[in-house]
Coordinates of C-alpha atoms in Angstrom, one line a residue:
M117 CA 131.1 107.1 3.2
Y118 CA 127.5 107.4 2.1
S119 CA 126.2 108.5 -1.3
S120 CA 123.8 111.0 0.1
L121 CA 122.6 112.6 3.3
A122 CA 119.5 110.5 3.1
A123 CA 121.6 107.3 3.1
A124 CA 123.6 108.5 6.0
K125 CA 120.5 109.4 8.0
A126 CA 119.1 105.9 7.2
A127 CA 122.2 104.4 8.7
V128 CA 121.8 106.5 11.8
I129 CA 118.2 105.5 12.1
S130 CA 119.2 101.8 12.0
V131 CA 121.6 102.6 15.0
D132 CA 118.6 104.2 16.7
E133 CA 116.6 100.9 16.3
E134 CA 119.6 98.9 17.7
I135 CA 119.9 101.2 20.8
A136 CA 116.1 101.0 21.3
S137 CA 116.0 97.2 21.2
Q138 CA 119.4 96.3 22.7
G139 CA 120.4 99.3 24.7
L140 CA 124.0 100.4 25.4
P141 CA 126.6 98.7 27.5
L142 CA 126.5 99.9 31.1
G143 CA 130.2 100.6 31.0
I144 CA 129.8 103.5 28.6
C145 CA 126.7 105.0 30.1
P146 CA 125.8 107.8 30.4
L147 CA 127.0 108.5 26.9
V148 CA 127.1 112.3 26.4
F149 CA 127.6 114.2 23.2
V150 CA 128.6 117.8 23.7
F151 CA 127.9 120.4 21.0
T152 CA 129.9 123.6 21.1
G153 CA 128.2 126.7 19.9
T154 CA 125.1 127.3 17.8
G155 CA 126.6 127.6 14.4
N156 CA 125.9 125.6 11.3
V157 CA 128.3 122.7 12.2
S158 CA 126.8 122.3 15.6
L159 CA 123.2 122.5 14.2
G160 CA 124.1 119.9 11.6
A161 CA 125.6 117.6 14.1
Q162 CA 122.5 118.0 16.3
E163 CA 120.2 117.2 13.4
I164 CA 121.9 113.8 13.1
F165 CA 122.1 113.3 16.8
K166 CA 118.3 113.9 17.1
L167 CA 117.7 110.8 15.0
L168 CA 118.9 108.7 17.9
P169 CA 117.1 108.2 21.2
H170 CA 118.2 111.2 23.3
T171 CA 117.7 113.7 26.0
F172 CA 119.3 117.1 26.2
V173 CA 120.7 118.2 29.5
E174 CA 122.1 121.5 30.7
P175 CA 125.8 121.8 31.2
S176 CA 125.2 122.5 34.9
N177 CA 123.4 119.1 35.2
L178 CA 126.3 117.0 33.8
P179 CA 127.9 116.3 37.2
E180 CA 124.6 115.1 38.5
L181 CA 124.1 112.8 35.5
F182 CA 127.4 111.1 36.2
A183 CA 126.9 110.9 39.9
K184 CA 123.6 109.0 39.7
D185 CA 123.8 105.3 40.0
K186 CA 123.2 103.1 37.0
R187 CA 119.6 102.7 38.0
I188 CA 119.3 98.9 37.6
S189 CA 115.9 97.7 38.6
Q190 CA 115.4 94.8 41.0
N191 CA 114.9 92.3 38.1
G192 CA 118.3 93.2 36.7
K193 CA 117.1 95.0 33.6
S194 CA 118.4 98.4 32.9
T195 CA 116.1 101.5 33.0
K196 CA 115.7 104.1 30.3
R197 CA 119.2 105.5 30.9
V198 CA 121.0 102.8 28.8
Y199 CA 118.5 103.1 26.0
Q200 CA 119.3 106.7 25.2
L201 CA 122.1 109.1 24.6
Y202 CA 122.5 112.5 26.3
G203 CA 123.2 115.8 24.5
C204 CA 124.6 119.0 25.9
I205 CA 124.9 122.3 24.1
I206 CA 127.7 124.6 25.4
T207 CA 127.7 128.2 24.1
S208 CA 130.6 130.7 24.1
P209 CA 129.8 132.3 27.5
R210 CA 130.4 128.8 29.0
I211 CA 133.5 128.0 26.9
F212 CA 135.4 131.2 27.4
K213 CA 136.2 133.3 30.4
V214 CA 137.2 136.9 30.1
I215 CA 140.4 137.7 31.9
T216 CA 141.3 141.3 32.6
T217 CA 144.9 142.3 33.1

């Protein structure tokens, strides 16, 4: 637990620096965070998520993201993919389907 929001954000920023310098293990990439809805909880979570190296993707692009290869360059070093997280915002029209009886 952190004593303040500022302290928690500072801890997340240190994780950002670690990801930027060391990257993420290939076995967990792509690492996707999904935010449901556009309410205060989702917006607060996104605020913290945005402190990390990230790219937002549309829900329709998630299968393509996972289908791509790990993009390892010829010298064996990983490309940008393992140095960032992915975020996806899913709103209620995508979560629920109206069923008529």
